[in-house]
Short mmCIF file of C-alpha atoms in Angstrom, two decimals:
data_model
loop_
_atom_site.label_atom_id
_atom_site.label_comp_id
_atom_site.label_asym_id
_atom_site.label_seq_id
_atom_site.Cartn_x
_atom_site.Cartn_y
_atom_site.Cartn_z
CA MET A 428 -7.96 -23.23 -8.23
CA ALA A 429 -10.06 -23.92 -11.34
CA ASN A 430 -13.18 -25.15 -9.51
CA ASP A 431 -13.25 -22.06 -7.32
CA TYR A 432 -13.27 -19.83 -10.37
CA LYS A 433 -16.20 -21.71 -11.85
CA ILE A 434 -17.99 -20.87 -8.59
CA ILE A 435 -17.21 -17.18 -8.79
CA LEU A 436 -18.27 -16.96 -12.41
CA ASN A 437 -21.64 -18.41 -11.38
CA LEU A 438 -21.89 -15.99 -8.47
CA HIS A 439 -21.05 -12.99 -10.64
CA PRO A 440 -22.17 -13.32 -14.27
CA LYS A 441 -21.22 -9.64 -14.47
CA PRO A 442 -18.41 -8.78 -12.02
CA LYS A 443 -18.97 -5.64 -9.98
CA LYS A 444 -16.63 -3.10 -11.51
CA TRP A 445 -17.14 -0.66 -8.65
CA LEU A 446 -15.56 -3.24 -6.32
CA GLY A 447 -12.55 -3.66 -8.59
CA GLN A 448 -13.01 -7.43 -8.63
CA ASN A 449 -10.04 -9.07 -10.35
CA PHE A 450 -9.23 -12.51 -8.95
CA LEU A 451 -5.80 -14.06 -9.25
CA LYS A 452 -5.89 -17.35 -11.15
CA ASP A 453 -2.15 -17.97 -11.54
CA GLY A 454 -0.73 -20.51 -9.08
CA THR A 455 2.86 -19.43 -9.69
CA ILE A 456 2.10 -15.86 -8.63
CA LEU A 457 0.19 -17.15 -5.60
CA ASN A 458 3.30 -19.06 -4.53
CA LYS A 459 5.43 -15.92 -4.92
CA ILE A 460 3.06 -14.09 -2.58
CA ILE A 461 3.25 -16.91 -0.04
CA GLU A 462 7.06 -16.92 -0.17
CA ALA A 463 7.15 -13.15 0.48
CA ILE A 464 5.17 -13.35 3.74
CA PRO A 465 7.54 -13.17 6.74
CA ASN A 466 7.76 -16.28 8.90
CA ASP A 467 7.24 -14.65 12.30
CA ASP A 468 4.80 -14.64 15.21
CA ASN A 469 2.61 -11.80 13.97
CA HIS A 470 -1.05 -12.35 13.21
CA ILE A 471 -2.28 -11.91 9.65
CA VAL A 472 -4.72 -9.30 8.42
CA GLU A 473 -5.97 -10.04 4.91
CA ILE A 474 -7.78 -7.50 2.76
CA GLY A 475 -9.74 -8.91 -0.15
CA PRO A 476 -9.57 -12.69 0.47
CA GLY A 477 -11.68 -13.28 -2.63
CA LEU A 478 -12.20 -17.02 -3.03
CA GLY A 479 -9.87 -17.89 -0.18
CA ASP A 480 -7.01 -19.48 -2.12
CA LEU A 481 -4.40 -17.53 -0.17
CA THR A 482 -6.48 -17.62 3.01
CA ARG A 483 -6.35 -21.41 2.98
CA TYR A 484 -2.55 -21.30 3.17
CA LEU A 485 -2.46 -18.56 5.80
CA LEU A 486 -4.73 -20.54 8.12
CA VAL A 487 -2.31 -23.46 8.31
CA ASP A 488 -0.42 -21.91 11.22
CA LYS A 489 -1.77 -18.37 11.66
CA LYS A 490 -4.82 -16.60 12.97
CA VAL A 491 -6.31 -14.55 10.15
CA VAL A 492 -8.50 -11.46 10.33
CA ALA A 493 -10.02 -10.96 6.88
CA PHE A 494 -11.93 -7.97 5.49
CA GLU A 495 -14.18 -8.61 2.48
CA ILE A 496 -16.64 -6.02 1.18
CA ASP A 497 -18.59 -8.38 -1.11
CA LYS A 498 -21.39 -10.13 0.79
CA GLU A 499 -21.67 -12.94 -1.79
CA LEU A 500 -17.99 -13.72 -1.39
CA VAL A 501 -18.34 -13.61 2.39
CA THR A 502 -21.09 -16.23 2.17
CA HIS A 503 -18.81 -18.40 0.03
CA LEU A 504 -15.92 -18.00 2.48
CA GLU A 505 -18.12 -18.75 5.50
CA LYS A 506 -19.03 -22.09 3.96
CA LYS A 507 -15.50 -22.84 2.81
CA PHE A 508 -13.90 -22.07 6.19
CA GLU A 509 -16.73 -23.01 8.53
CA ARG A 510 -14.47 -25.15 10.70
CA GLN A 511 -11.76 -22.47 11.03
CA ILE A 512 -14.33 -19.80 11.88
CA LYS A 513 -15.82 -21.97 14.64
CA ALA A 514 -12.31 -22.58 15.99
CA ASN A 515 -11.68 -18.80 16.06
CA LYS A 516 -8.78 -19.15 13.63
CA LEU A 517 -10.53 -16.98 11.04
CA GLU A 518 -12.33 -13.74 11.81
CA LEU A 519 -14.24 -12.71 8.70
CA THR A 520 -15.69 -9.20 8.51
CA ASN A 521 -18.03 -7.96 5.78
CA ILE A 522 -17.03 -4.29 5.62
CA ASP A 523 -15.25 -1.70 3.52
CA VAL A 524 -11.82 -1.81 5.16
CA LEU A 525 -11.39 1.95 4.86
CA ARG A 526 -14.33 2.39 7.24
CA HIS A 527 -12.50 0.28 9.84
CA PHE A 528 -9.56 2.68 10.07
CA HIS A 529 -11.52 5.00 12.35
CA LYS A 530 -10.21 2.75 15.13
CA GLY A 531 -6.67 3.73 14.18
CA THR A 532 -5.58 0.15 13.49
CA LEU A 533 -6.82 -2.93 11.68
CA TYR A 534 -5.83 -5.19 14.57
CA ASP A 535 -5.11 -4.62 18.26
CA SER A 536 -1.68 -6.30 18.28
CA SER A 537 1.26 -6.80 15.90
CA TYR A 538 0.20 -8.02 12.47
CA ASN A 539 1.38 -8.50 8.91
CA LEU A 540 -0.89 -7.26 6.13
CA VAL A 541 -1.55 -9.46 3.11
CA ALA A 542 -3.77 -7.86 0.50
CA ASN A 543 -5.06 -7.94 -3.04
CA LEU A 544 -6.06 -4.29 -3.24
CA PRO A 545 -8.55 -2.93 -5.76
CA TYR A 546 -6.94 -0.19 -7.81
CA ASN A 547 -9.37 2.48 -6.61
CA ILE A 548 -8.41 2.12 -2.92
CA ALA A 549 -4.82 0.80 -3.06
CA THR A 550 -2.98 4.07 -2.42
CA ASN A 551 -5.32 5.11 0.38
CA VAL A 552 -5.07 1.73 2.14
CA LEU A 553 -1.28 1.60 1.90
CA LEU A 554 -0.91 5.11 3.32
CA ARG A 555 -3.20 4.18 6.21
CA VAL A 556 -1.32 1.00 7.12
CA LEU A 557 2.02 2.78 6.87
CA GLU A 558 0.76 4.93 9.76
CA ASP A 559 -0.63 1.94 11.69
CA ASN A 560 2.11 1.09 14.20
CA ASN A 561 0.65 -2.38 14.78
CA CYS A 562 1.34 -3.26 11.14
CA LYS A 563 4.89 -4.63 10.82
CA ASN A 564 5.07 -5.95 7.25
CA ILE A 565 3.03 -5.52 4.09
CA VAL A 566 2.68 -7.91 1.15
CA ALA A 567 0.21 -6.40 -1.30
CA MET A 568 -0.95 -6.79 -4.87
CA VAL A 569 -1.45 -3.37 -6.43
CA GLN A 570 -1.46 -1.68 -9.82
CA LYS A 571 2.07 -1.70 -11.27
CA GLU A 572 2.16 2.10 -11.49
CA VAL A 573 1.24 2.40 -7.80
CA ALA A 574 3.84 -0.22 -6.84
CA SER A 575 6.56 1.69 -8.69
CA LYS A 576 5.72 4.92 -6.85
CA PHE A 577 5.88 3.33 -3.40
CA VAL A 578 9.25 1.62 -3.94
CA ALA A 579 10.98 4.30 -6.06
CA ASP A 580 14.27 5.84 -4.94
CA VAL A 581 15.52 9.38 -5.49
CA ALA A 582 16.18 10.13 -9.19
CA ASP A 583 13.89 7.29 -10.31
CA ARG A 584 11.22 8.24 -12.82
CA SER A 585 8.39 7.24 -10.44
CA TYR A 586 9.90 8.98 -7.39
CA GLY A 587 7.43 11.30 -5.68
CA SER A 588 5.61 12.10 -2.47
CA LEU A 589 4.36 8.50 -2.09
CA SER A 590 7.96 7.26 -2.36
CA ILE A 591 9.06 9.62 0.41
CA LEU A 592 6.17 8.76 2.74
CA CYS A 593 6.85 5.06 2.24
CA GLN A 594 10.61 5.43 2.65
CA SER A 595 10.14 7.36 5.89
CA ALA A 596 8.10 4.48 7.37
CA CYS A 597 9.97 1.46 5.99
CA VAL A 598 13.37 -0.14 6.31
CA SER A 599 12.86 -2.22 3.16
CA ARG A 600 10.77 -1.67 0.01
CA GLN A 601 10.74 -3.91 -3.03
CA ILE A 602 8.69 -5.32 -5.88
CA VAL A 603 8.40 -9.08 -5.36
CA VAL A 604 7.02 -9.96 -8.78
CA ASP A 605 5.33 -8.27 -11.72
CA VAL A 606 1.89 -9.68 -12.48
CA PRO A 607 0.61 -9.53 -16.08
CA LYS A 608 -3.07 -8.72 -16.53
CA GLU A 609 -3.60 -12.17 -18.05
CA CYS A 610 -3.14 -13.67 -14.56
CA PHE A 611 -6.56 -12.39 -13.42
CA ILE A 612 -10.20 -13.14 -13.97
CA PRO A 613 -11.77 -10.93 -15.17
CA GLN A 614 -8.74 -9.46 -16.90
CA PRO A 615 -7.99 -5.85 -15.85
CA LYS A 616 -6.83 -3.18 -18.28
CA VAL A 617 -3.43 -2.72 -16.61
CA SER A 618 -0.68 -4.87 -15.13
CA SER A 619 -0.10 -5.34 -11.41
CA ALA A 620 2.79 -6.05 -9.06
CA VAL A 621 3.27 -7.57 -5.63
CA ILE A 622 5.18 -5.32 -3.24
CA TYR A 623 6.84 -6.12 0.07
CA LEU A 624 7.27 -3.36 2.65
CA GLN A 625 9.06 -3.93 5.95
CA LYS A 626 8.13 -1.24 8.44
CA LEU A 627 10.58 0.50 10.75
CA LYS A 628 10.34 -0.67 14.35
CA CYS A 629 9.33 2.80 15.56
CA PRO A 630 8.23 4.88 12.54
CA GLN A 631 7.53 8.54 13.23
CA THR A 632 4.04 9.82 12.56
CA THR A 633 3.96 11.99 9.45
CA SER A 634 2.15 15.25 10.08
CA LEU A 635 -0.56 16.58 7.82
CA GLU A 636 1.54 19.72 7.33
CA TYR A 637 4.47 17.67 6.01
CA LYS A 638 2.18 15.83 3.60
CA LYS A 639 0.90 19.17 2.31
CA PHE A 640 4.51 20.34 1.95
CA LEU A 641 5.37 17.30 -0.19
CA LYS A 642 2.30 17.90 -2.33
CA ILE A 643 3.56 21.41 -2.99
CA CYS A 644 7.05 20.14 -3.84
CA PHE A 645 5.75 17.65 -6.40
CA ASN A 646 2.91 19.79 -7.71
CA ALA A 647 4.60 20.05 -11.11
CA ASN A 648 7.28 17.41 -11.66
CA ARG A 649 8.79 19.14 -14.69
CA LYS A 650 9.31 22.40 -12.85
CA THR A 651 12.21 23.05 -10.51
CA ILE A 652 12.00 22.61 -6.76
CA LEU A 653 12.48 26.39 -6.47
CA ASN A 654 9.51 27.15 -8.74
CA ASN A 655 7.20 24.73 -6.96
CA LEU A 656 8.06 26.00 -3.49
CA SER A 657 7.90 29.68 -4.52
CA LYS A 658 4.11 29.50 -4.75
CA ASN A 659 3.84 29.01 -0.99
CA TYR A 660 7.11 30.21 0.55
CA LYS A 661 9.38 33.25 0.36
CA LYS A 662 11.95 32.89 -2.38
CA THR A 663 14.76 34.24 -0.18
CA ASN A 664 14.11 31.54 2.43
CA ILE A 665 13.95 28.82 -0.22
CA LEU A 666 17.26 29.89 -1.75
CA SER A 667 18.83 30.10 1.70
CA VAL A 668 17.94 26.54 2.69
CA LEU A 669 18.77 25.11 -0.75
CA ASN A 670 22.18 26.77 -0.62
CA SER A 671 22.85 25.44 2.89
CA LEU A 672 22.05 21.90 1.69
CA PHE A 673 24.09 22.29 -1.53
CA ILE A 674 20.96 21.76 -3.64
CA ARG A 675 20.93 23.56 -6.98
CA PRO A 676 17.75 25.68 -7.36
CA ASN A 677 17.18 24.20 -10.82
CA LYS A 678 16.89 20.64 -9.51
CA ARG A 679 13.66 18.80 -10.26
CA PRO A 680 11.54 17.42 -7.36
CA HIS A 681 12.51 13.80 -8.09
CA GLU A 682 16.21 14.69 -7.66
CA VAL A 683 15.87 15.67 -3.98
CA SER A 684 16.27 13.00 -1.29
CA LEU A 685 14.10 12.21 1.73
CA GLY A 686 16.65 13.68 4.14
CA GLN A 687 16.90 16.86 2.10
CA TYR A 688 13.12 17.27 2.01
CA ASP A 689 13.03 16.82 5.79
CA ASN A 690 15.59 19.59 6.25
CA ILE A 691 13.90 21.93 3.77
CA TYR A 692 10.57 21.45 5.55
CA LYS A 693 12.02 22.10 9.00
CA TYR A 694 13.81 25.25 7.86
CA LEU A 695 10.81 26.73 6.06
CA LYS A 696 8.50 25.87 8.94
CA GLU A 697 10.74 27.76 11.36
CA ASN A 698 11.68 30.71 9.16
CA ASP A 699 8.83 31.36 6.73
CA ASP A 700 6.19 33.63 8.31
#
């Protein structure tokens, strides 16, 4: 991997901070990512192929659709994988991946997502692919704080609306490996983690209203669920549904489970005028 990083340092004397360019240089972590990718028949969508170290492995027996926003890196990848591109094994697109979601999916058949996500778009991208029914599995490098939120369980310190949205779409959520900031070039200010998310076979679409409801519930984590909900719903209705679910009104938002939030939402939607 060393020669490739000499190339990128020549290409970018001053890395573009607005692109969140932090390239993995640790071979051990790269192997952990490779091991986490399911061995199935799904195609691969890769976001942020960078220098192509992981792409090289993926192309051994998979078709890869890669999204890279940096034109200079695209030029490097086109030269590096010229043969695979001509053979239609690699489809390389120079675009901001968030602009591609207007189609509703990143690929028109079942795929697994492999991504090294810049910190400034990681949450948005993950939420989008959780709603993309063609995406079956996700292996992604993200900021450690973001990773913790997506895989947290009820009562965990990081448990919040992102945890619930992820849990409602996935059958399995886990951190594969923590990645110290020293494993990147240039070195970021915070640590990262690789997460693996296995999607449900038929995840239900989460409505915008439910997302707004969760935002209300977690508006102030230190306040009680009753206090947070009281700003938007009738207190009598809140107490009624909490009592029916045996939830103490003084519980904090992170102490309420996915199933309980679902039931609270349904009740308030039907009974709160």
